[in-house]
PDB file of C-alpha atoms in Angstrom:
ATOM      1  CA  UNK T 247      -3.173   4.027  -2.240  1.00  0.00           C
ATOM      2  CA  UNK T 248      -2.429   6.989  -0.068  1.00  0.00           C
ATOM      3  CA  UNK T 249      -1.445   9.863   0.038  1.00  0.00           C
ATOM      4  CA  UNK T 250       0.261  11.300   3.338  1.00  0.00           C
ATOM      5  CA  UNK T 251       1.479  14.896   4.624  1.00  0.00           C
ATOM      6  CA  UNK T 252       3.266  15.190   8.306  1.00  0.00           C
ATOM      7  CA  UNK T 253       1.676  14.562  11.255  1.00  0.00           C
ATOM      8  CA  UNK T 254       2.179  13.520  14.877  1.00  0.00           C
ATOM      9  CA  UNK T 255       0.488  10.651  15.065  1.00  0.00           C
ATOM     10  CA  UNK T 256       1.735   6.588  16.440  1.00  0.00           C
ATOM     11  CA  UNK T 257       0.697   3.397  15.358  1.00  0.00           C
ATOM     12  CA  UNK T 258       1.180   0.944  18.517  1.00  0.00           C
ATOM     13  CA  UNK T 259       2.483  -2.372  16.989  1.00  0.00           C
ATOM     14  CA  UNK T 260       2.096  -4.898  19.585  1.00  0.00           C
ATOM     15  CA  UNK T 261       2.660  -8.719  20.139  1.00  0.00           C
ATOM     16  CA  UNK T 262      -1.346  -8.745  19.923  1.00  0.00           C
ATOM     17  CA  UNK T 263      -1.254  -7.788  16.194  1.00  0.00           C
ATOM     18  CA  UNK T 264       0.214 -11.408  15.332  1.00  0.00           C
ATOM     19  CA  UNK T 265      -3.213 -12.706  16.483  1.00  0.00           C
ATOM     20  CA  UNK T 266      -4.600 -11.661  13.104  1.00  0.00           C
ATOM     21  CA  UNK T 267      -2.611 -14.964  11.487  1.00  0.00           C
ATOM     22  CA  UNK T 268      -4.246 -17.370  13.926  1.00  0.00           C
ATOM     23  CA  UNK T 269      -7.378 -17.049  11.962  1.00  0.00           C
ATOM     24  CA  UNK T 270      -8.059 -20.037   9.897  1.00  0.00           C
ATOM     25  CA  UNK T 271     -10.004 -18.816   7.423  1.00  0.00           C
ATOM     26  CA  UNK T 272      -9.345 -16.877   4.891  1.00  0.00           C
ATOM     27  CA  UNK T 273     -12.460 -14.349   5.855  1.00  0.00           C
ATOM     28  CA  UNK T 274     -11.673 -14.593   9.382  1.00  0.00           C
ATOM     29  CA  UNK T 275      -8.562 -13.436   8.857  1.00  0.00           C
ATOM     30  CA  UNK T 276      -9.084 -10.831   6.309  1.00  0.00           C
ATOM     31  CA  UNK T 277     -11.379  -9.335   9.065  1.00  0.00           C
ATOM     32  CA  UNK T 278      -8.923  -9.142  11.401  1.00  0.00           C
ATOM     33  CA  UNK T 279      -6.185  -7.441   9.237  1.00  0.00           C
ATOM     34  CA  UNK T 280      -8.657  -5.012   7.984  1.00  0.00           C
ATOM     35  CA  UNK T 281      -9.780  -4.074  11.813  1.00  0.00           C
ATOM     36  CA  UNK T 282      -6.701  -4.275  13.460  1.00  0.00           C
ATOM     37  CA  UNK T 283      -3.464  -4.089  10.732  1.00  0.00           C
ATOM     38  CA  UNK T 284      -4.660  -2.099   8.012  1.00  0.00           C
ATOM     39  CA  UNK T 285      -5.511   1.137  10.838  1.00  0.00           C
ATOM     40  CA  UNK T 286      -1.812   1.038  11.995  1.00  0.00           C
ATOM     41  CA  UNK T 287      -0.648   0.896   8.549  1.00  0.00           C
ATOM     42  CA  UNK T 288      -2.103   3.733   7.718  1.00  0.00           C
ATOM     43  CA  UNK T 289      -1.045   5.783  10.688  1.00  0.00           C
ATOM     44  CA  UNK T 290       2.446   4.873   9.836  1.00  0.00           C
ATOM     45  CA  UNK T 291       2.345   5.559   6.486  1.00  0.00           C
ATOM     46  CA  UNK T 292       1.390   9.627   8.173  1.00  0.00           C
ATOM     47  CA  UNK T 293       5.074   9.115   9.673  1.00  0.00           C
ATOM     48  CA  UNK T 294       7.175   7.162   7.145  1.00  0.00           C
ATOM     49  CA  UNK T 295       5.682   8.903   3.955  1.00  0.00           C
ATOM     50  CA  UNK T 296       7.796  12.266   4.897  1.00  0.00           C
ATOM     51  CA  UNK T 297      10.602  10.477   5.956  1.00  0.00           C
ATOM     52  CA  UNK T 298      10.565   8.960   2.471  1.00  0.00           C
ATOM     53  CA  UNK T 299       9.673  11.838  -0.322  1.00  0.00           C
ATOM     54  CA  UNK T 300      12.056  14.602  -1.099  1.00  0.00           C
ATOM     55  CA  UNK T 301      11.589  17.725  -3.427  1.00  0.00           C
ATOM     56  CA  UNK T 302      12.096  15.501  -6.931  1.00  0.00           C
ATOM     57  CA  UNK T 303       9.404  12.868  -5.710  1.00  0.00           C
ATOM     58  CA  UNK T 304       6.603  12.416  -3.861  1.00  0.00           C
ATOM     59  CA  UNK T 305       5.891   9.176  -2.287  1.00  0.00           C
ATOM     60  CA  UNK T 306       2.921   6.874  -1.977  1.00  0.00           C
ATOM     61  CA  UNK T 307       1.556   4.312   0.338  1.00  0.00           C
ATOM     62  CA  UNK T 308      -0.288   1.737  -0.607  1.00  0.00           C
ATOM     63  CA  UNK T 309      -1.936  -1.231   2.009  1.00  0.00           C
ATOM     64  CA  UNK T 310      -1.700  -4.740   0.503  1.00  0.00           C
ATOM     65  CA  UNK T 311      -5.652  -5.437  -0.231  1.00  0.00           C
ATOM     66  CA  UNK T 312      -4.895  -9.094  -1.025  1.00  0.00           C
ATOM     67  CA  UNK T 313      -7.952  -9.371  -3.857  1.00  0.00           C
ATOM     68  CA  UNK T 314      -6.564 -12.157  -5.760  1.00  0.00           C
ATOM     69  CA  UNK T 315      -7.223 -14.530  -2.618  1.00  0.00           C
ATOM     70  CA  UNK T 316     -10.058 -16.411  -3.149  1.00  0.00           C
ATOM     71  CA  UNK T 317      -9.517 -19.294  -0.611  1.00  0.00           C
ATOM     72  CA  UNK T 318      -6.449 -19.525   1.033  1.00  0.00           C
ATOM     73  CA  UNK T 319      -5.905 -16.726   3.941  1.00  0.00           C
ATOM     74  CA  UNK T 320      -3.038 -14.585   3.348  1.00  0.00           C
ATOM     75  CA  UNK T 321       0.344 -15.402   5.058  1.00  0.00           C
ATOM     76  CA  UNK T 322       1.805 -12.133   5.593  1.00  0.00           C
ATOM     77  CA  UNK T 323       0.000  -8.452   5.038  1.00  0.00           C
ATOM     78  CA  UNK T 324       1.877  -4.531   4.169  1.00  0.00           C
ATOM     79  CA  UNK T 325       2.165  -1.325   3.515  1.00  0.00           C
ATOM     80  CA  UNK T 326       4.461  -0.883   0.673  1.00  0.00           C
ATOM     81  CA  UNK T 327       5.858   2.931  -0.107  1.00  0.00           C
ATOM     82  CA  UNK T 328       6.639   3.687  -3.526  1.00  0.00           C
ATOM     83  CA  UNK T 329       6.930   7.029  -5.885  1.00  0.00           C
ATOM     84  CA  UNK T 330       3.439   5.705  -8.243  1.00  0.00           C
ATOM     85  CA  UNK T 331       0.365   6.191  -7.435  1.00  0.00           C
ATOM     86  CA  UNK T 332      -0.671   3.063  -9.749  1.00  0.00           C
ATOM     87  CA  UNK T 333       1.682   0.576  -7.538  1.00  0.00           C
ATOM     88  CA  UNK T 334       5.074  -0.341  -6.023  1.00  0.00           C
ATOM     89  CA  UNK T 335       5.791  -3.706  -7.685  1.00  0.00           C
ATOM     90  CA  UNK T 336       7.701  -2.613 -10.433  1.00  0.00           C
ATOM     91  CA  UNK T 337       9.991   0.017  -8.947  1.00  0.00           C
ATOM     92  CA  UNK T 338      12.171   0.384  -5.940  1.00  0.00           C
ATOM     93  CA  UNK T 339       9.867   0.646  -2.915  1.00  0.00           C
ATOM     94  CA  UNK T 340      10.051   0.109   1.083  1.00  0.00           C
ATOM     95  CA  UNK T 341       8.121  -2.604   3.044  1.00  0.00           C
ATOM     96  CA  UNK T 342       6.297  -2.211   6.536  1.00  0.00           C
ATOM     97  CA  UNK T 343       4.484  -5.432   7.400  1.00  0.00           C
ATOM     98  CA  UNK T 344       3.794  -8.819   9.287  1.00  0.00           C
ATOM     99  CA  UNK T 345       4.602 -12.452   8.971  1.00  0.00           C
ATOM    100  CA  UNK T 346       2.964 -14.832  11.326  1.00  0.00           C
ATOM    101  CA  UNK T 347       6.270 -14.869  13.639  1.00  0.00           C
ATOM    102  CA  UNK T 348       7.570 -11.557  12.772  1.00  0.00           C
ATOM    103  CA  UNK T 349       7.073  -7.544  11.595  1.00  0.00           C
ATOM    104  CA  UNK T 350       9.452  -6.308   8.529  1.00  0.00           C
ATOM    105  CA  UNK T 351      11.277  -3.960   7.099  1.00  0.00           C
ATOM    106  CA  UNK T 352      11.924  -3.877   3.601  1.00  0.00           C
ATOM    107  CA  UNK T 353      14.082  -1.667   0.813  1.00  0.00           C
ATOM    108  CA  UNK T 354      13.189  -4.051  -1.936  1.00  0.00           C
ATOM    109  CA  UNK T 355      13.302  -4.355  -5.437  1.00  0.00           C
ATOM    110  CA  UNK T 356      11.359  -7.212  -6.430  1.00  0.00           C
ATOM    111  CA  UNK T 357      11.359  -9.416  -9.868  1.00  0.00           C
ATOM    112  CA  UNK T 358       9.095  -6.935 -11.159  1.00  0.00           C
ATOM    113  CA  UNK T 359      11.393  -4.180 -11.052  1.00  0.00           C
ATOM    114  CA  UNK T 360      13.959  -6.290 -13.637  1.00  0.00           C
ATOM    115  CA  UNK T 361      12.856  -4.383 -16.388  1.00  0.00           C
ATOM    116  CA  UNK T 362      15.051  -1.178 -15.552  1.00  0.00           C
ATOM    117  CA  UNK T 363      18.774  -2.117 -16.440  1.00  0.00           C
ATOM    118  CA  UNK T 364      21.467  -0.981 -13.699  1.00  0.00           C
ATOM    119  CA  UNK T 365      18.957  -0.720 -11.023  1.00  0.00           C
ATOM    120  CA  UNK T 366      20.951  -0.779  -8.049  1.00  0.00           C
ATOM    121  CA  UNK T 367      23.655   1.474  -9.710  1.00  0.00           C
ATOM    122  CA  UNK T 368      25.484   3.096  -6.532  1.00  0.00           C
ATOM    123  CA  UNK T 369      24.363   1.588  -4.050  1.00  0.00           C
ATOM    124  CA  UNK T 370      26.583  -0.679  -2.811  1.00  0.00           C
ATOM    125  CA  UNK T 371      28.805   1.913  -1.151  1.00  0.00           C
ATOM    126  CA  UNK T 372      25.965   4.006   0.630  1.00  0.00           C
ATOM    127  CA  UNK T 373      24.709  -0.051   1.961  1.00  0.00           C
ATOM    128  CA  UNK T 374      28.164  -0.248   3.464  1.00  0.00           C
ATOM    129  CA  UNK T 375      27.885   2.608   5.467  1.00  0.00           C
ATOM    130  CA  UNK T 376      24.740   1.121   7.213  1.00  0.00           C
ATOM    131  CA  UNK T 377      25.402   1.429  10.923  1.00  0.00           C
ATOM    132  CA  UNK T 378      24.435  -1.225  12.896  1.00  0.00           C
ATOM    133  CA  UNK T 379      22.809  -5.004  12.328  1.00  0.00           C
ATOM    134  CA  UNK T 380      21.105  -5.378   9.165  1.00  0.00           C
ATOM    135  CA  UNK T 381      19.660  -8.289   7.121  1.00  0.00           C
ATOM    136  CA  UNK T 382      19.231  -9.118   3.431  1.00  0.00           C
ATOM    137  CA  UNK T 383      16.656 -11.465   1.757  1.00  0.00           C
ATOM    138  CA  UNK T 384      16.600 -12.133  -2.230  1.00  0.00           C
ATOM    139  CA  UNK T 385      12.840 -13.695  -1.970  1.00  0.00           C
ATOM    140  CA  UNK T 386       9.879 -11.611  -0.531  1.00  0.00           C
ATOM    141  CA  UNK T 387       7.516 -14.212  -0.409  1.00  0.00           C
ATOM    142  CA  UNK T 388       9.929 -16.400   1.763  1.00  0.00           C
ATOM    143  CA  UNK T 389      11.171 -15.682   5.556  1.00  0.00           C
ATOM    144  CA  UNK T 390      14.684 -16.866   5.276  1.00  0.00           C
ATOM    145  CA  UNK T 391      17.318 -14.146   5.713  1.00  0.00           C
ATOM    146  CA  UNK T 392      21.285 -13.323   5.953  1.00  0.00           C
ATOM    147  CA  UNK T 393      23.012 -11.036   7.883  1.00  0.00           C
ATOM    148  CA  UNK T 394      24.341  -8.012   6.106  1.00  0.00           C
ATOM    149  CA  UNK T 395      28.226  -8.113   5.197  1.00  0.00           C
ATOM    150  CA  UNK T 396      30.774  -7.385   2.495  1.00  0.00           C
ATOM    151  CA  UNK T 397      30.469 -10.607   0.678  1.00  0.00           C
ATOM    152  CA  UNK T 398      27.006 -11.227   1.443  1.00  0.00           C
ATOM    153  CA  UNK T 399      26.056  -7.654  -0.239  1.00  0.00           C
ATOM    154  CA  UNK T 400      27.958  -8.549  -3.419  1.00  0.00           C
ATOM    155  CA  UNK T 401      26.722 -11.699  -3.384  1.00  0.00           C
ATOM    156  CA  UNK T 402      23.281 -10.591  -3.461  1.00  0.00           C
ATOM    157  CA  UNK T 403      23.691  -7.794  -5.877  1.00  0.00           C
ATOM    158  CA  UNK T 404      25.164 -10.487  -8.930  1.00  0.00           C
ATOM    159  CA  UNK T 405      22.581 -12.197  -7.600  1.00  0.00           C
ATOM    160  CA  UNK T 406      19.755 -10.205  -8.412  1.00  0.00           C
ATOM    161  CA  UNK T 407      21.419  -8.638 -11.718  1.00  0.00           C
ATOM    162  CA  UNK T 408      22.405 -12.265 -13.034  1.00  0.00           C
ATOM    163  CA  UNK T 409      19.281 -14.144 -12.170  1.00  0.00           C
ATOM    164  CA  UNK T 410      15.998 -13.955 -13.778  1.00  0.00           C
ATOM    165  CA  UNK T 411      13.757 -14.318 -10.427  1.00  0.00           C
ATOM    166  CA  UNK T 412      16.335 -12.700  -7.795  1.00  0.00           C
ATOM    167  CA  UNK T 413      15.303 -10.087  -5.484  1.00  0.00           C
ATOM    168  CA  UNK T 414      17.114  -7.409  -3.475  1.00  0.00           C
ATOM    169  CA  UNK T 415      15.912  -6.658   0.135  1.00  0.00           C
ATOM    170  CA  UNK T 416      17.730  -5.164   2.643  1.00  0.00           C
ATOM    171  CA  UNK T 417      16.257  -4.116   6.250  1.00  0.00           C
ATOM    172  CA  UNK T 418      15.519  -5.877   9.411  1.00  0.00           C
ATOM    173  CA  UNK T 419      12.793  -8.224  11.009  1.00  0.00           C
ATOM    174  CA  UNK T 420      11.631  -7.980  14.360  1.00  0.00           C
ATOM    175  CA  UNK T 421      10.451 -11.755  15.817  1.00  0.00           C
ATOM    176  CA  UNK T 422       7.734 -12.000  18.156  1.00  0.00           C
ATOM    177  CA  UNK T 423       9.642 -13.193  20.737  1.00  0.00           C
ATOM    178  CA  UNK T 424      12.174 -10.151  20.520  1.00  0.00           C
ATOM    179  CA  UNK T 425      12.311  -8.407  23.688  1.00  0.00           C
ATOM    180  CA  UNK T 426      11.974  -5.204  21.839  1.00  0.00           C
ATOM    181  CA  UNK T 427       7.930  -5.815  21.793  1.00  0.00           C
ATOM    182  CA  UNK T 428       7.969  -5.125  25.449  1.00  0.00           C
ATOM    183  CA  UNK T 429       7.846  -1.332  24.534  1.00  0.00           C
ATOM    184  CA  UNK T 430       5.815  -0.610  21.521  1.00  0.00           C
ATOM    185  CA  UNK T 431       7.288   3.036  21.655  1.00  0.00           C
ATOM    186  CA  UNK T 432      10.532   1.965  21.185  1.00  0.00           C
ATOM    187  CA  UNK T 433      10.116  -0.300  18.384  1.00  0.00           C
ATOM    188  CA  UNK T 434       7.926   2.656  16.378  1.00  0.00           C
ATOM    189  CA  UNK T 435      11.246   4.966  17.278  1.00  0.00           C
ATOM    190  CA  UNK T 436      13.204   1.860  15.935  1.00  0.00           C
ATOM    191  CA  UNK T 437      11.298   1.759  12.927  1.00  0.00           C
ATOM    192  CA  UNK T 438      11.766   5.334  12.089  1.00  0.00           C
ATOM    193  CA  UNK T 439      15.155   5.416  12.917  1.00  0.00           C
ATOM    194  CA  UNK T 440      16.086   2.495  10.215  1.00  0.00           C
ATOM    195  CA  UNK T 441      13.564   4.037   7.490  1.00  0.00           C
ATOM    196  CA  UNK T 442      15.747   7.331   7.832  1.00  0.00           C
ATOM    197  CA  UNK T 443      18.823   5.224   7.109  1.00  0.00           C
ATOM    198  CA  UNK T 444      17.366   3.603   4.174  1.00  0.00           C
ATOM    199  CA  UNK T 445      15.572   7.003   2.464  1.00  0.00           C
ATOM    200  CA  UNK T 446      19.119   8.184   0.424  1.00  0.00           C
ATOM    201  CA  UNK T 447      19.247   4.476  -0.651  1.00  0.00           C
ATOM    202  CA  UNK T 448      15.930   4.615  -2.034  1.00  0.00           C
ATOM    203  CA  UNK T 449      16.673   8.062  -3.073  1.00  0.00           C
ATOM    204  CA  UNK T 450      19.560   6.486  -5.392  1.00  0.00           C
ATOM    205  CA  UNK T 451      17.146   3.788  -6.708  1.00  0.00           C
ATOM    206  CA  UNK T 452      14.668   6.253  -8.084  1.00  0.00           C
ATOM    207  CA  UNK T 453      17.246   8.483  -9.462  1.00  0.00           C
ATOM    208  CA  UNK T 454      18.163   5.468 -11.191  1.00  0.00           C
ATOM    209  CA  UNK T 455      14.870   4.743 -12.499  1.00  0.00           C
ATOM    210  CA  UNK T 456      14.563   8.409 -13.806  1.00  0.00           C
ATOM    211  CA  UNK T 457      18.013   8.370 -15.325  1.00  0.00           C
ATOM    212  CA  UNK T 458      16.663   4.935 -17.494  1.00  0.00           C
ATOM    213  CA  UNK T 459      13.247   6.458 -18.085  1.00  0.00           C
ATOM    214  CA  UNK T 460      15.070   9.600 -19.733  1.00  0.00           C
ATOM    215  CA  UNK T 461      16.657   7.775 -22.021  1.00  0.00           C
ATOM    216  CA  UNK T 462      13.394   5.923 -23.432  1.00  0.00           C
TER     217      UNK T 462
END
């Protein structure tokens, strides 16, 4: 867990970051996350931490330390931003990370979260008035993705409040072989950019989780 105030500093994310999943092993490749993802991780969380918090909450980062592997070497590694110090799991939280093939970005509310009736209360509207391309997922621990629309977005939100093990992520991915990797700078300004658009969204989740946690 951290915890970040403002500064000017960049993380780089670069087409040589993906090397880190080429590693066999499971220690091999926890090396290389820890020496070359986890750093960059924690610069962004310097940058995306005040983008996030407002005056009601502060918000925390925390860098996926992948302790329960034991053998198998971890398919994907993140920084996850939530308003606990103790974890992100269980409430609304945003996602910075990497897939072998591809960097994400996450506003999720995972399984976890279910406990918390009406969780995505309001949003539906303010996710409408996304500008731009944006993608959906209902499964964090699997790649596949639709494009965000009307239908789609209702789809996905009976989705998650009818079904036991649904998820709700909306964000974007970048692939490997995206042009965009050609200038690091302007995928960190990208980055930014779409975390701005997503902080009132998250803003509405956690009011939603304080608005259930009064009335325990």
């Amino acid at each position: 867990m951290i915890f970040c105030k403002e500064r000017d500093e960049r993380p780089v994310f670069t087409q040589a970051d993906f090397e880190a999943f080429a590693a066999p092993t499971l220690e091999a490749r926890m090396a290389l996350i820890r020496a070359r993802l986890d750093p960059k991780f924690a610069e962004a969380a310097k940058t995306i931490v005040p983008l996030l918090q407002t005056s009601s909450h502060p918000i925390f980062a925390h860098i996926a330390k992948h302790q329960r592997r034991h053998k198998n070497p971890p398919p994907n590694t993140w920084v996850a931003f939530s308003t606990s110090q103790r974890g992100y799991k269980m409430l609304p939280h945003l996602e910075l990370g990497f897939w072998d093939d591809r960097l994400f970005l996450w506003l999720a509310c995972l399984r976890e979260s279910k406990a918390i009736p009406q969780l995505l209360a309001g949003v539906e509207p303010m996710i409408e008035k996304l500008s731009g391309q944006w993608l959906m997922a209902d499964d964090h621990t699997n790649k596949a993705t639709v494009t965000l629309n009307p239908p789609a977005l209702k789809q996905k939100i009976t989705r998650f409040d009818t079904i036991k093990n649904a998820e709700f992520l909306i964000g974007q991915v970048y692939l490997a072989e995206d042009p965009i990797w050609t200038n690091p700078d302007g995928l960190w300004e990208e980055i930014q950019r779409r975390v701005t658009l997503l902080a009132p969204i998250l803003n509405q989740l956690v009011q939603n989780v304080a608005a259930y946690q009064a009335k325990k």
